[in-house]
CSV table of C-alpha atoms and ligand atoms in Angstrom, one decimal:
chain,number,residue,atom,x,y,z
A,20,UNK,CA,-30.7,-37.3,-17.3
A,21,UNK,CA,-28.2,-34.4,-17.0
A,22,UNK,CA,-27.0,-33.4,-13.6
A,23,UNK,CA,-28.6,-30.1,-12.5
A,24,UNK,CA,-26.4,-27.7,-10.6
A,25,UNK,CA,-28.3,-25.2,-8.4
A,26,UNK,CA,-26.3,-22.1,-7.7
A,27,UNK,CA,-26.3,-20.2,-4.4
A,28,UNK,CA,-28.6,-17.2,-4.5
A,29,UNK,CA,-26.6,-14.0,-4.6
A,30,UNK,CA,-27.3,-10.5,-3.5
A,31,UNK,CA,-26.3,-9.4,-7.0
A,32,UNK,CA,-28.8,-9.6,-9.8
A,33,UNK,CA,-26.6,-8.5,-12.7
A,34,UNK,CA,-23.5,-10.0,-14.2
A,35,UNK,CA,-20.3,-8.1,-14.6
A,36,UNK,CA,-17.5,-8.7,-17.0
A,37,UNK,CA,-14.0,-7.3,-17.7
A,38,UNK,CA,-10.7,-8.2,-19.2
A,39,UNK,CA,-8.7,-9.3,-16.2
A,40,UNK,CA,-5.3,-9.6,-17.8
A,41,UNK,CA,-3.0,-6.6,-18.5
A,42,UNK,CA,-3.4,-4.9,-21.9
A,43,UNK,CA,-0.8,-5.5,-24.6
A,44,UNK,CA,0.9,-8.4,-26.4
A,45,UNK,CA,0.6,-11.6,-24.4
A,46,UNK,CA,0.0,-15.3,-25.0
A,47,UNK,CA,-3.5,-15.2,-23.6
A,48,UNK,CA,-6.1,-12.7,-22.4
A,49,UNK,CA,-8.8,-13.6,-19.8
A,50,UNK,CA,-12.3,-12.2,-19.8
A,51,UNK,CA,-13.9,-12.7,-16.4
A,52,UNK,CA,-17.6,-12.8,-15.7
A,53,UNK,CA,-19.3,-12.8,-12.3
A,54,UNK,CA,-23.0,-13.0,-11.5
A,55,UNK,CA,-26.0,-15.1,-11.9
A,56,UNK,CA,-26.0,-15.1,-15.7
A,57,UNK,CA,-22.3,-15.9,-16.1
A,58,UNK,CA,-23.0,-19.4,-17.2
A,59,UNK,CA,-26.0,-18.7,-19.4
A,60,UNK,CA,-24.2,-15.9,-21.2
A,61,UNK,CA,-21.3,-18.3,-21.9
A,62,UNK,CA,-23.7,-20.9,-23.1
A,63,UNK,CA,-25.0,-18.4,-25.6
A,64,UNK,CA,-21.6,-17.7,-27.0
A,65,UNK,CA,-19.8,-21.0,-27.1
A,66,UNK,CA,-19.8,-23.8,-29.6
A,67,UNK,CA,-18.3,-26.9,-28.0
A,68,UNK,CA,-18.5,-30.7,-27.8
A,69,UNK,CA,-20.6,-32.1,-25.0
A,70,UNK,CA,-22.6,-30.3,-22.4
A,71,UNK,CA,-22.8,-26.5,-22.4
A,72,UNK,CA,-21.1,-24.7,-19.5
A,73,UNK,CA,-24.3,-24.3,-17.4
A,74,UNK,CA,-24.6,-28.1,-17.2
A,75,UNK,CA,-21.0,-28.7,-16.2
A,76,UNK,CA,-19.7,-28.8,-12.6
A,77,UNK,CA,-17.6,-26.1,-11.0
A,78,UNK,CA,-13.8,-26.6,-11.2
A,79,UNK,CA,-13.9,-27.9,-14.7
A,80,UNK,CA,-12.9,-26.4,-18.0
A,81,UNK,CA,-13.8,-26.8,-21.7
A,82,UNK,CA,-12.5,-25.9,-25.1
A,83,UNK,CA,-14.6,-24.3,-27.8
A,84,UNK,CA,-15.2,-21.6,-30.3
A,85,UNK,CA,-16.7,-18.2,-29.2
A,86,UNK,CA,-19.3,-17.1,-31.8
A,87,UNK,CA,-21.2,-13.9,-31.6
A,88,UNK,CA,-23.8,-12.8,-34.2
A,89,UNK,CA,-22.8,-15.7,-36.4
A,90,UNK,CA,-19.2,-14.6,-36.6
A,91,UNK,CA,-16.3,-16.5,-34.9
A,92,UNK,CA,-14.7,-14.2,-32.3
A,93,UNK,CA,-11.9,-16.5,-30.9
A,94,UNK,CA,-11.0,-20.0,-29.9
A,95,UNK,CA,-11.1,-20.2,-26.2
A,96,UNK,CA,-10.8,-22.2,-23.0
A,97,UNK,CA,-13.6,-21.7,-20.5
A,98,UNK,CA,-13.1,-22.2,-16.7
A,99,UNK,CA,-16.1,-22.7,-14.6
A,100,UNK,CA,-16.4,-21.7,-10.9
A,101,UNK,CA,-19.7,-22.3,-9.2
A,102,UNK,CA,-21.0,-20.2,-6.3
A,103,UNK,CA,-19.9,-20.1,-3.6
A,104,UNK,CA,-16.5,-21.6,-4.6
A,105,UNK,CA,-15.3,-18.6,-6.6
A,106,UNK,CA,-13.4,-15.4,-6.2
A,107,UNK,CA,-16.6,-13.4,-5.7
A,108,UNK,CA,-18.7,-16.3,-4.2
A,109,UNK,CA,-21.0,-15.9,-7.2
A,110,UNK,CA,-20.9,-18.0,-10.4
A,111,UNK,CA,-17.7,-17.0,-12.2
A,112,UNK,CA,-16.6,-17.9,-15.7
A,113,UNK,CA,-13.1,-17.1,-17.0
A,114,UNK,CA,-12.8,-17.2,-20.8
A,115,UNK,CA,-9.2,-17.5,-21.9
A,116,UNK,CA,-8.8,-16.2,-25.5
A,117,UNK,CA,-5.8,-15.1,-27.5
A,118,UNK,CA,-3.8,-12.3,-26.0
A,119,UNK,CA,-3.4,-8.8,-27.4
A,120,UNK,CA,-5.5,-5.7,-27.0
A,121,UNK,CA,-7.8,-6.1,-30.0
A,122,UNK,CA,-8.5,-9.8,-29.5
A,123,UNK,CA,-9.3,-9.3,-25.8
A,124,UNK,CA,-11.6,-6.3,-26.6
A,125,UNK,CA,-13.5,-8.4,-29.2
A,126,UNK,CA,-14.0,-11.2,-26.7
A,127,UNK,CA,-15.2,-8.7,-24.0
A,128,UNK,CA,-17.5,-7.0,-26.5
A,129,UNK,CA,-19.1,-10.4,-27.4
A,130,UNK,CA,-19.7,-11.0,-23.6
A,131,UNK,CA,-21.2,-7.5,-23.1
A,132,UNK,CA,-23.4,-8.0,-26.2
A,133,UNK,CA,-24.7,-11.2,-24.7
A,134,UNK,CA,-26.0,-9.4,-21.6
A,135,UNK,CA,-23.1,-8.7,-19.2
A,136,UNK,CA,-22.3,-5.3,-17.8
A,137,UNK,CA,-18.9,-3.8,-17.9
A,138,UNK,CA,-17.3,-4.1,-14.4
A,139,UNK,CA,-16.1,-1.0,-12.5
A,140,UNK,CA,-12.6,-0.9,-11.2
A,141,UNK,CA,-12.2,-3.4,-8.3
A,142,UNK,CA,-15.8,-4.6,-8.6
A,143,UNK,CA,-15.0,-8.3,-8.5
A,144,UNK,CA,-13.2,-7.8,-5.2
A,145,UNK,CA,-15.9,-5.5,-4.0
A,146,UNK,CA,-18.4,-8.3,-4.6
A,147,UNK,CA,-16.1,-10.8,-2.8
A,148,UNK,CA,-16.2,-8.4,0.2
A,149,UNK,CA,-20.0,-7.7,0.0
A,150,UNK,CA,-20.6,-11.5,-0.3
A,151,UNK,CA,-18.6,-12.0,2.9
A,152,UNK,CA,-15.7,-14.0,1.4
A,153,UNK,CA,-13.1,-11.5,2.5
A,154,UNK,CA,-13.0,-8.5,4.8
A,155,UNK,CA,-12.0,-5.0,3.9
A,156,UNK,CA,-8.4,-5.5,5.1
A,157,UNK,CA,-8.0,-8.5,2.8
A,158,UNK,CA,-9.6,-6.6,-0.1
A,159,UNK,CA,-7.1,-3.8,0.4
A,160,UNK,CA,-4.3,-6.5,0.4
A,161,UNK,CA,-5.4,-7.5,-3.1
A,162,UNK,CA,-4.7,-4.0,-4.3
A,163,UNK,CA,-1.4,-3.9,-2.4
A,164,UNK,CA,-0.3,-7.2,-3.9
A,165,UNK,CA,-1.0,-6.1,-7.4
A,166,UNK,CA,0.9,-2.9,-6.9
A,167,UNK,CA,3.8,-4.4,-5.0
A,168,UNK,CA,7.1,-3.4,-6.6
A,169,UNK,CA,9.4,-5.3,-4.2
A,170,UNK,CA,9.5,-8.8,-2.9
A,171,UNK,CA,9.0,-7.7,0.7
A,172,UNK,CA,6.0,-5.5,-0.2
A,173,UNK,CA,4.4,-8.5,-2.0
A,174,UNK,CA,5.2,-10.8,1.0
A,175,UNK,CA,3.5,-8.4,3.4
A,176,UNK,CA,0.5,-8.1,1.2
A,177,UNK,CA,0.1,-11.9,1.1
A,178,UNK,CA,0.3,-12.0,4.9
A,179,UNK,CA,-2.5,-9.5,5.0
A,180,UNK,CA,-4.5,-11.3,2.3
A,181,UNK,CA,-4.3,-14.5,4.4
A,182,UNK,CA,-6.0,-12.7,7.3
A,183,UNK,CA,-3.2,-12.2,9.9
A,184,UNK,CA,-4.0,-8.5,10.3
A,185,UNK,CA,-7.7,-9.2,10.2
A,186,UNK,CA,-7.4,-11.8,13.0
A,187,UNK,CA,-5.4,-9.2,15.1
A,188,UNK,CA,-8.1,-6.6,14.5
A,189,UNK,CA,-10.9,-9.0,15.3
A,190,UNK,CA,-9.3,-9.9,18.6
A,191,UNK,CA,-8.8,-6.3,19.4
A,192,UNK,CA,-12.4,-5.5,18.6
A,193,UNK,CA,-13.7,-8.4,20.8
A,194,UNK,CA,-11.4,-7.3,23.6
A,195,UNK,CA,-12.7,-3.7,23.5
A,196,UNK,CA,-16.3,-5.0,23.1
A,197,UNK,CA,-15.8,-7.0,26.4
A,198,UNK,CA,-14.5,-3.8,28.1
A,199,UNK,CA,-17.4,-1.8,26.8
A,200,UNK,CA,-19.9,-4.4,28.0
A,201,UNK,CA,-18.3,-4.3,31.5
A,202,UNK,CA,-18.6,-0.6,31.5
A,203,UNK,CA,-22.2,-0.7,30.3
A,204,UNK,CA,-22.9,-3.2,33.1
A,205,UNK,CA,-21.5,-0.8,35.7
A,206,UNK,CA,-24.0,1.8,34.6
A,207,UNK,CA,-26.7,-0.4,36.3
A,208,UNK,CA,-25.2,0.3,39.8
A,209,UNK,CA,-26.5,3.2,41.8
A,210,UNK,CA,-24.0,5.9,42.6
A,211,UNK,CA,-21.4,4.8,45.2
A,212,UNK,CA,-22.5,1.1,45.0
A,213,UNK,CA,-20.2,0.1,42.1
A,214,UNK,CA,-17.8,-2.6,43.4
A,215,UNK,CA,-14.3,-1.3,42.7
A,216,UNK,CA,-13.3,-4.7,41.1
A,217,UNK,CA,-15.7,-4.2,38.2
A,218,UNK,CA,-14.2,-0.8,37.3
A,219,UNK,CA,-10.7,-2.1,37.8
A,220,UNK,CA,-11.4,-4.9,35.3
A,221,UNK,CA,-12.7,-2.4,32.7
A,222,UNK,CA,-9.7,-0.1,33.2
A,223,UNK,CA,-7.3,-3.0,32.8
A,224,UNK,CA,-9.0,-4.1,29.6
A,225,UNK,CA,-9.0,-0.6,28.2
A,226,UNK,CA,-5.3,-0.3,29.0
A,227,UNK,CA,-4.6,-3.5,27.2
A,228,UNK,CA,-6.5,-2.3,24.1
A,229,UNK,CA,-4.5,0.9,24.1
A,230,UNK,CA,-1.3,-1.1,24.2
A,231,UNK,CA,-2.4,-3.4,21.3
A,232,UNK,CA,-3.4,-0.4,19.2
A,233,UNK,CA,-0.1,1.3,20.0
A,234,UNK,CA,1.8,-1.8,18.7
A,235,UNK,CA,-0.2,-1.8,15.5
A,236,UNK,CA,0.3,1.9,15.0
A,237,UNK,CA,4.1,1.3,15.3
A,238,UNK,CA,3.9,-0.8,12.1
A,239,UNK,CA,2.7,2.2,10.0
A,240,UNK,CA,6.1,3.5,9.3
A,241,UNK,CA,7.2,0.2,7.8
A,242,UNK,CA,3.8,-0.1,6.0
A,243,UNK,CA,4.3,3.3,4.4
A,244,UNK,CA,7.9,2.3,3.3
A,245,UNK,CA,6.6,-0.9,1.8
A,246,UNK,CA,3.5,0.5,0.0
A,247,UNK,CA,4.8,3.9,-1.2
A,248,UNK,CA,8.5,3.2,-1.2
A,249,UNK,CA,10.9,5.1,1.0
A,250,UNK,CA,11.5,8.7,-0.3
A,251,UNK,CA,15.3,9.0,-0.7
A,252,UNK,CA,16.4,12.5,-1.5
A,253,UNK,CA,19.8,13.3,-3.0
A,254,UNK,CA,20.6,16.8,-1.9
A,255,UNK,CA,23.6,19.1,-1.6
A,256,UNK,CA,25.3,22.2,-3.1
A,257,UNK,CA,25.4,22.6,-6.9
A,258,UNK,CA,27.9,20.5,-8.9
A,259,UNK,CA,28.8,18.0,-6.1
A,260,UNK,CA,27.7,15.1,-8.3
A,261,UNK,CA,24.1,14.5,-7.2
A,262,UNK,CA,22.8,13.7,-10.6
A,263,UNK,CA,25.8,11.5,-11.4
A,264,UNK,CA,25.1,9.5,-8.3
A,265,UNK,CA,21.4,9.3,-9.2
A,266,UNK,CA,22.3,7.9,-12.6
A,267,UNK,CA,24.8,5.4,-11.0
A,268,UNK,CA,22.2,4.1,-8.5
A,269,UNK,CA,19.6,3.7,-11.3
A,270,UNK,CA,22.1,2.2,-13.7
A,271,UNK,CA,21.1,4.5,-16.5
A,272,UNK,CA,21.5,8.1,-17.6
A,273,UNK,CA,18.3,9.6,-16.2
A,274,UNK,CA,19.4,13.0,-15.0
A,275,UNK,CA,21.4,15.5,-17.0
A,276,UNK,CA,25.0,15.9,-15.9
A,277,UNK,CA,27.2,18.8,-16.9
A,278,UNK,CA,30.2,20.6,-15.4
A,279,UNK,CA,28.0,23.7,-14.9
A,280,UNK,CA,26.7,24.3,-11.3
A,281,UNK,CA,22.9,24.7,-11.4
A,282,UNK,CA,22.3,22.0,-14.1
A,283,UNK,CA,19.4,20.3,-12.3
A,284,UNK,CA,16.4,22.6,-11.9
A,285,UNK,CA,13.4,20.4,-11.2
A,286,UNK,CA,13.2,17.4,-8.9
A,287,UNK,CA,13.6,14.1,-10.7
A,288,UNK,CA,11.9,11.0,-9.3
A,289,UNK,CA,12.5,7.4,-10.2
A,290,UNK,CA,11.7,4.0,-8.5
A,291,UNK,CA,14.5,1.9,-7.4
A,292,UNK,CA,14.3,-1.6,-5.8
A,293,UNK,CA,17.4,-2.4,-3.8
A,294,UNK,CA,17.7,-5.7,-1.8
A,295,UNK,CA,14.0,-6.2,-1.9
A,296,UNK,CA,13.2,-2.6,-0.7
A,297,UNK,CA,11.3,-0.3,-2.9
A,298,UNK,CA,12.4,3.4,-2.9
A,299,UNK,CA,11.6,6.6,-4.6
A,300,UNK,CA,14.9,8.2,-5.5
A,301,UNK,CA,14.7,11.9,-5.9
A,302,UNK,CA,17.5,14.1,-7.5
A,303,UNK,CA,17.2,17.7,-6.6
A,304,UNK,CA,18.5,21.1,-7.6
A,305,UNK,CA,21.8,22.2,-5.9
A,306,UNK,CA,21.0,24.3,-2.8
A,307,UNK,CA,22.2,27.9,-3.3
A,308,UNK,CA,20.9,31.4,-3.5
A,309,UNK,CA,20.2,32.2,-7.1
A,310,UNK,CA,18.9,35.2,-9.0
A,311,UNK,CA,17.5,33.0,-11.6
A,312,UNK,CA,13.7,32.5,-11.1
A,313,UNK,CA,13.7,28.9,-12.4
A,314,UNK,CA,16.6,27.9,-10.2
A,315,UNK,CA,14.9,29.5,-7.2
A,316,UNK,CA,11.9,27.4,-7.7
A,317,UNK,CA,14.0,24.4,-8.1
A,318,UNK,CA,15.7,25.1,-4.8
A,319,UNK,CA,12.3,25.5,-3.1
A,320,UNK,CA,11.3,22.1,-4.4
A,321,UNK,CA,14.6,20.6,-3.2
A,322,UNK,CA,14.0,22.0,0.3
A,323,UNK,CA,10.4,20.7,0.3
A,324,UNK,CA,11.7,17.3,-0.8
A,325,UNK,CA,14.2,17.2,2.0
A,326,UNK,CA,11.5,17.9,4.5
A,327,UNK,CA,9.3,15.0,3.2
A,328,UNK,CA,12.2,12.6,2.9
A,329,UNK,CA,12.5,9.3,4.7
A,330,UNK,CA,16.2,9.5,4.1
A,331,UNK,CA,18.5,12.2,2.8
A,332,UNK,CA,21.7,11.4,1.0
A,333,UNK,CA,23.6,14.7,1.6
A,334,UNK,CA,26.4,15.0,-0.9
A,335,UNK,CA,29.6,16.8,-0.4
A,336,UNK,CA,32.5,17.4,-2.9
A,337,UNK,CA,35.3,15.6,-1.0
A,338,UNK,CA,37.9,17.5,-3.0
A,339,UNK,CA,36.8,20.8,-1.5
A,340,UNK,CA,36.6,22.0,2.1
A,341,UNK,CA,33.1,21.9,3.6
A,342,UNK,CA,31.4,25.3,3.2
A,343,UNK,CA,29.5,27.4,5.7
A,344,UNK,CA,26.3,26.6,3.7
A,345,UNK,CA,27.0,22.9,4.1
A,346,UNK,CA,27.5,23.3,7.8
A,347,UNK,CA,24.2,25.1,8.3
A,348,UNK,CA,22.4,22.6,6.0
A,349,UNK,CA,23.8,19.7,8.1
A,350,UNK,CA,22.8,21.5,11.2
A,351,UNK,CA,19.2,21.4,10.0
A,352,UNK,CA,19.3,17.6,9.1
A,353,UNK,CA,18.5,14.8,11.6
A,354,UNK,CA,21.4,12.3,11.8
A,355,UNK,CA,18.8,9.4,12.0
A,356,UNK,CA,17.4,10.4,8.6
A,357,UNK,CA,20.6,11.3,6.9
A,358,UNK,CA,23.6,9.7,5.3
A,359,UNK,CA,26.5,12.0,4.3
A,360,UNK,CA,28.1,11.0,1.0
A,361,UNK,CA,31.6,12.4,0.3
A,362,UNK,CA,31.8,12.2,-3.5
A,363,UNK,CA,34.6,12.9,-6.0
A,364,UNK,CA,37.1,10.9,-3.9
A,365,UNK,CA,39.0,10.1,-7.1
A,366,UNK,CA,40.3,13.7,-6.9
A,367,UNK,CA,42.0,13.1,-3.6
A,368,UNK,CA,45.1,11.0,-2.8
A,369,UNK,CA,44.8,10.9,1.0
A,370,UNK,CA,42.0,9.9,3.4
A,371,UNK,CA,39.0,12.2,3.8
A,372,UNK,CA,37.9,13.4,7.2
A,373,UNK,CA,34.2,13.1,7.9
A,374,UNK,CA,32.7,16.6,8.2
A,375,UNK,CA,30.6,15.9,11.3
A,376,UNK,CA,30.8,12.9,13.6
A,377,UNK,CA,27.1,12.9,14.3
A,378,UNK,CA,26.4,11.6,10.8
A,379,UNK,CA,27.0,8.3,9.2
A,380,UNK,CA,29.4,9.1,6.3
A,381,UNK,CA,30.4,7.1,3.2
A,382,UNK,CA,32.9,7.9,0.5
A,383,UNK,CA,32.6,7.3,-3.2
A,384,UNK,CA,33.3,8.5,-6.7
A,385,UNK,CA,30.1,8.6,-8.7
A,386,UNK,CA,32.0,9.5,-11.9
A,387,UNK,CA,34.5,6.6,-11.6
A,388,UNK,CA,31.9,4.2,-10.2
A,389,UNK,CA,33.8,3.4,-7.1
A,390,UNK,CA,32.3,3.1,-3.6
A,391,UNK,CA,28.7,3.1,-5.0
A,392,UNK,CA,28.2,-0.2,-3.2
A,393,UNK,CA,28.9,1.5,0.1
A,394,UNK,CA,26.1,4.0,-0.7
A,395,UNK,CA,23.8,1.0,-1.6
A,396,UNK,CA,24.7,-0.8,1.6
A,397,UNK,CA,24.0,2.3,3.7
A,398,UNK,CA,20.5,2.6,2.0
A,399,UNK,CA,19.7,-1.0,2.6
A,400,UNK,CA,20.9,-0.8,6.2
A,401,UNK,CA,18.8,2.3,6.9
A,402,UNK,CA,15.6,1.3,5.1
A,403,UNK,CA,15.6,-2.5,5.4
A,404,UNK,CA,13.9,-4.5,8.1
A,405,UNK,CA,15.7,-7.6,6.9
A,406,UNK,CA,16.0,-9.1,10.3
A,407,UNK,CA,12.3,-9.5,10.8
A,408,UNK,CA,10.2,-11.8,8.6
A,409,UNK,CA,7.7,-9.9,6.4
A,410,UNK,CA,4.5,-9.3,8.2
A,411,UNK,CA,1.2,-7.4,7.5
A,412,UNK,CA,1.5,-3.7,8.3
A,413,UNK,CA,-1.1,-1.0,8.5
A,414,UNK,CA,-1.8,1.6,5.9
A,415,UNK,CA,-2.6,5.3,6.1
A,416,UNK,CA,-6.3,4.6,6.3
A,417,UNK,CA,-5.9,2.2,9.1
A,418,UNK,CA,-3.5,4.5,11.0
A,419,UNK,CA,-6.1,7.3,11.0
A,420,UNK,CA,-8.8,5.0,12.4
A,421,UNK,CA,-6.5,3.3,14.9
A,422,UNK,CA,-5.2,6.7,16.2
A,423,UNK,CA,-8.8,7.9,16.5
A,424,UNK,CA,-9.8,4.8,18.4
A,425,UNK,CA,-6.7,5.0,20.6
A,426,UNK,CA,-7.6,8.6,21.7
A,427,UNK,CA,-11.2,7.7,22.4
A,428,UNK,CA,-10.3,4.7,24.5
A,429,UNK,CA,-7.7,6.7,26.5
A,430,UNK,CA,-10.1,9.5,27.1
A,431,UNK,CA,-12.9,7.0,28.1
A,432,UNK,CA,-10.5,5.3,30.5
A,433,UNK,CA,-9.5,8.6,32.2
A,434,UNK,CA,-13.2,9.6,32.6
A,435,UNK,CA,-14.0,6.2,34.1
A,436,UNK,CA,-11.2,6.4,36.5
A,437,UNK,CA,-12.1,10.0,37.5
A,438,UNK,CA,-15.7,9.6,38.6
A,439,UNK,CA,-18.6,7.1,38.5
A,440,UNK,CA,-20.8,9.9,37.1
A,441,UNK,CA,-18.7,10.1,34.0
A,442,UNK,CA,-19.3,6.4,33.0
A,443,UNK,CA,-22.1,7.4,30.6
A,444,UNK,CA,-19.9,9.6,28.3
A,445,UNK,CA,-17.1,7.1,28.7
A,446,UNK,CA,-19.4,4.3,27.3
A,447,UNK,CA,-20.4,6.6,24.4
A,448,UNK,CA,-16.7,7.1,23.6
A,449,UNK,CA,-16.1,3.3,23.6
A,450,UNK,CA,-19.0,2.8,21.2
A,451,UNK,CA,-17.4,5.4,18.8
A,452,UNK,CA,-14.1,3.7,19.2
A,453,UNK,CA,-15.6,0.3,18.3
A,454,UNK,CA,-17.2,1.9,15.2
A,455,UNK,CA,-13.8,3.1,14.1
A,456,UNK,CA,-12.2,-0.3,14.6
A,457,UNK,CA,-15.1,-1.9,12.8
A,458,UNK,CA,-14.5,0.4,9.8
A,459,UNK,CA,-11.0,-1.0,9.4
A,460,UNK,CA,-12.1,-4.6,8.7
A,461,UNK,CA,-15.4,-3.5,7.2
A,462,UNK,CA,-17.8,-4.6,10.0
A,463,UNK,CA,-19.2,-1.2,9.5
A,464,UNK,CA,-18.8,0.6,6.2
A,465,UNK,CA,-20.4,3.2,3.9
A,466,UNK,CA,-20.8,3.2,0.1
A,467,UNK,CA,-18.4,6.2,0.0
A,468,UNK,CA,-15.8,4.3,1.9
A,469,UNK,CA,-16.1,1.3,-0.5
A,470,UNK,CA,-15.9,3.7,-3.5
A,471,UNK,CA,-12.7,5.2,-2.2
A,472,UNK,CA,-11.1,1.9,-1.5
A,473,UNK,CA,-12.1,0.1,-4.7
A,474,UNK,CA,-11.3,3.1,-7.0
A,475,UNK,CA,-7.6,2.3,-6.3
A,476,UNK,CA,-8.1,-1.1,-8.1
A,477,UNK,CA,-7.7,-1.8,-11.7
A,478,UNK,CA,-10.6,-3.0,-13.9
A,479,UNK,CA,-10.9,-6.7,-14.0
A,480,UNK,CA,-9.9,-7.3,-10.3
B,521,GTP,N1,36.1,13.8,-10.6
B,521,GTP,C1,34.8,13.6,-10.4
B,521,GTP,N2,33.8,14.3,-11.0
B,521,GTP,C2,32.5,14.1,-10.7
B,521,GTP,C3,32.1,13.1,-9.8
B,521,GTP,N3,30.8,13.0,-9.8
B,521,GTP,C4,30.4,14.0,-10.6
B,521,GTP,N4,31.4,14.6,-11.2
B,521,GTP,C5,31.4,15.7,-12.1
B,521,GTP,O1,30.9,16.9,-11.5
B,521,GTP,C6,30.1,17.7,-12.4
B,521,GTP,C7,28.8,17.9,-11.8
B,521,GTP,O2,28.0,16.7,-11.7
B,521,GTP,P1,26.5,16.6,-11.5
B,521,GTP,O3,26.1,15.2,-11.3
B,521,GTP,O4,25.8,17.3,-12.7
B,521,GTP,O5,26.4,17.4,-10.2
B,521,GTP,P2,25.0,17.9,-9.5
B,521,GTP,O6,25.3,17.9,-8.0
B,521,GTP,O7,23.9,17.2,-10.0
B,521,GTP,O8,24.9,19.4,-9.9
B,521,GTP,P3,23.7,20.4,-10.0
B,521,GTP,O9,22.6,19.7,-10.8
B,521,GTP,O10,24.2,21.6,-10.8
B,521,GTP,O11,23.3,20.7,-8.7
B,521,GTP,C8,30.1,16.9,-13.7
B,521,GTP,O12,31.1,17.4,-14.6
B,521,GTP,C9,30.4,15.5,-13.3
B,521,GTP,O13,31.1,14.7,-14.3
B,521,GTP,C10,33.2,12.3,-9.2
B,521,GTP,O14,32.9,11.4,-8.4
B,521,GTP,N5,34.5,12.6,-9.5
B,522,MG,MG1,22.2,17.7,-10.9
């Protein structure tokens, strides 16, 4: 008598499938299925010794030939995950076939022909969320982890995936819920009869919530640097060696270098990972007035880049005296967001004086490749948070919601402190703030919100 495995009933009635490994040459490719027919579809495709997949327990694997329409598709290993012990909490099957684009596509086609539907980007993770295995913050962490370009970004995503940020948000939600309940309770008192201690308690709780949200909002800057990479803009007058420095930092000849001022016209962006920190390095056109239309546009782009930069490397030609244009440019830059680099030091015999004591200044010769480590060290020191262990940090989506909730809580508190008669609008505001906090973890969500979040995912995740 074969053992019969009864799967958990799922809210999903169809079975999705996708190639879950990256396209291209590789040892193996994995086609993943999730949904109630995952096992029966695999049964219909596999020729193997012993029981078919649907009669095997979860956590096991088997070897067999995948045959579709009488033709052999591939030799494969099949991994079985039974609901609810799977990535999506539904029955999941992973078929490992040979790698390579064509082989993987053939395997996927066989699975689709047998009754599965092609998965949308992020649909496996979306099902994991809708089935309650992970919350929205953890789902977002999956996308962050896949995209992480630096060790630190990956470590922060893992923290978030493990639920550190979720736990923090849940505690915040509960705290605010308690304050809102206190406030609602005070609505039952007649005017003038509300004991002051009840209101004092509510106000204290609201203040604590505001502080906690403030602390979370402070992690945004770091989160932005980890997720998007710090925007490091190399700027300065024409011909000071910006493109040469860009190439040195990247370790390859990316930007065109000539002796002619005005060589770089467009902004040139490349990713650089330095000491575990991801950055977008941006080479720009030399800043000068030009009658050439192309160069003018380049200078406009350079100026825009400087405005959006997390850090500006302002280059000077150390062999020349600092110009008026440099002085007025430096005047406009913030010392906390700028490192002055005095380049072309090889052309000097003596020591160079820093142009402006307000700015951290390093010297180098990009052409001779000396002092570039000083530039790297300055970048790492300015952009790294190496002294703190990696921790989960909020994203732009979370920031907008947290900032909104913070404002509502603050306004509600002020109303409550002002007059008993204003407790009703204050309670409404707290409900709206709770909704906002709930949208971060996915206690409350809309289809549009899920569409936006999961469209960032790749197919197969
Ligand atoms: N001696 C010396 N020459 C350098 C150094 N760095 C760059 N140069 C030279 O300076 C000239 C201009 O270099 P680029 O890197 O194109 O300068 P840029 O600032 O990008 O110039 P634009 O794109 O025109 O704004 C080239 O001939 C480089 O070889 C350096 O450290 N020492
Ligand atoms: Mg250049």
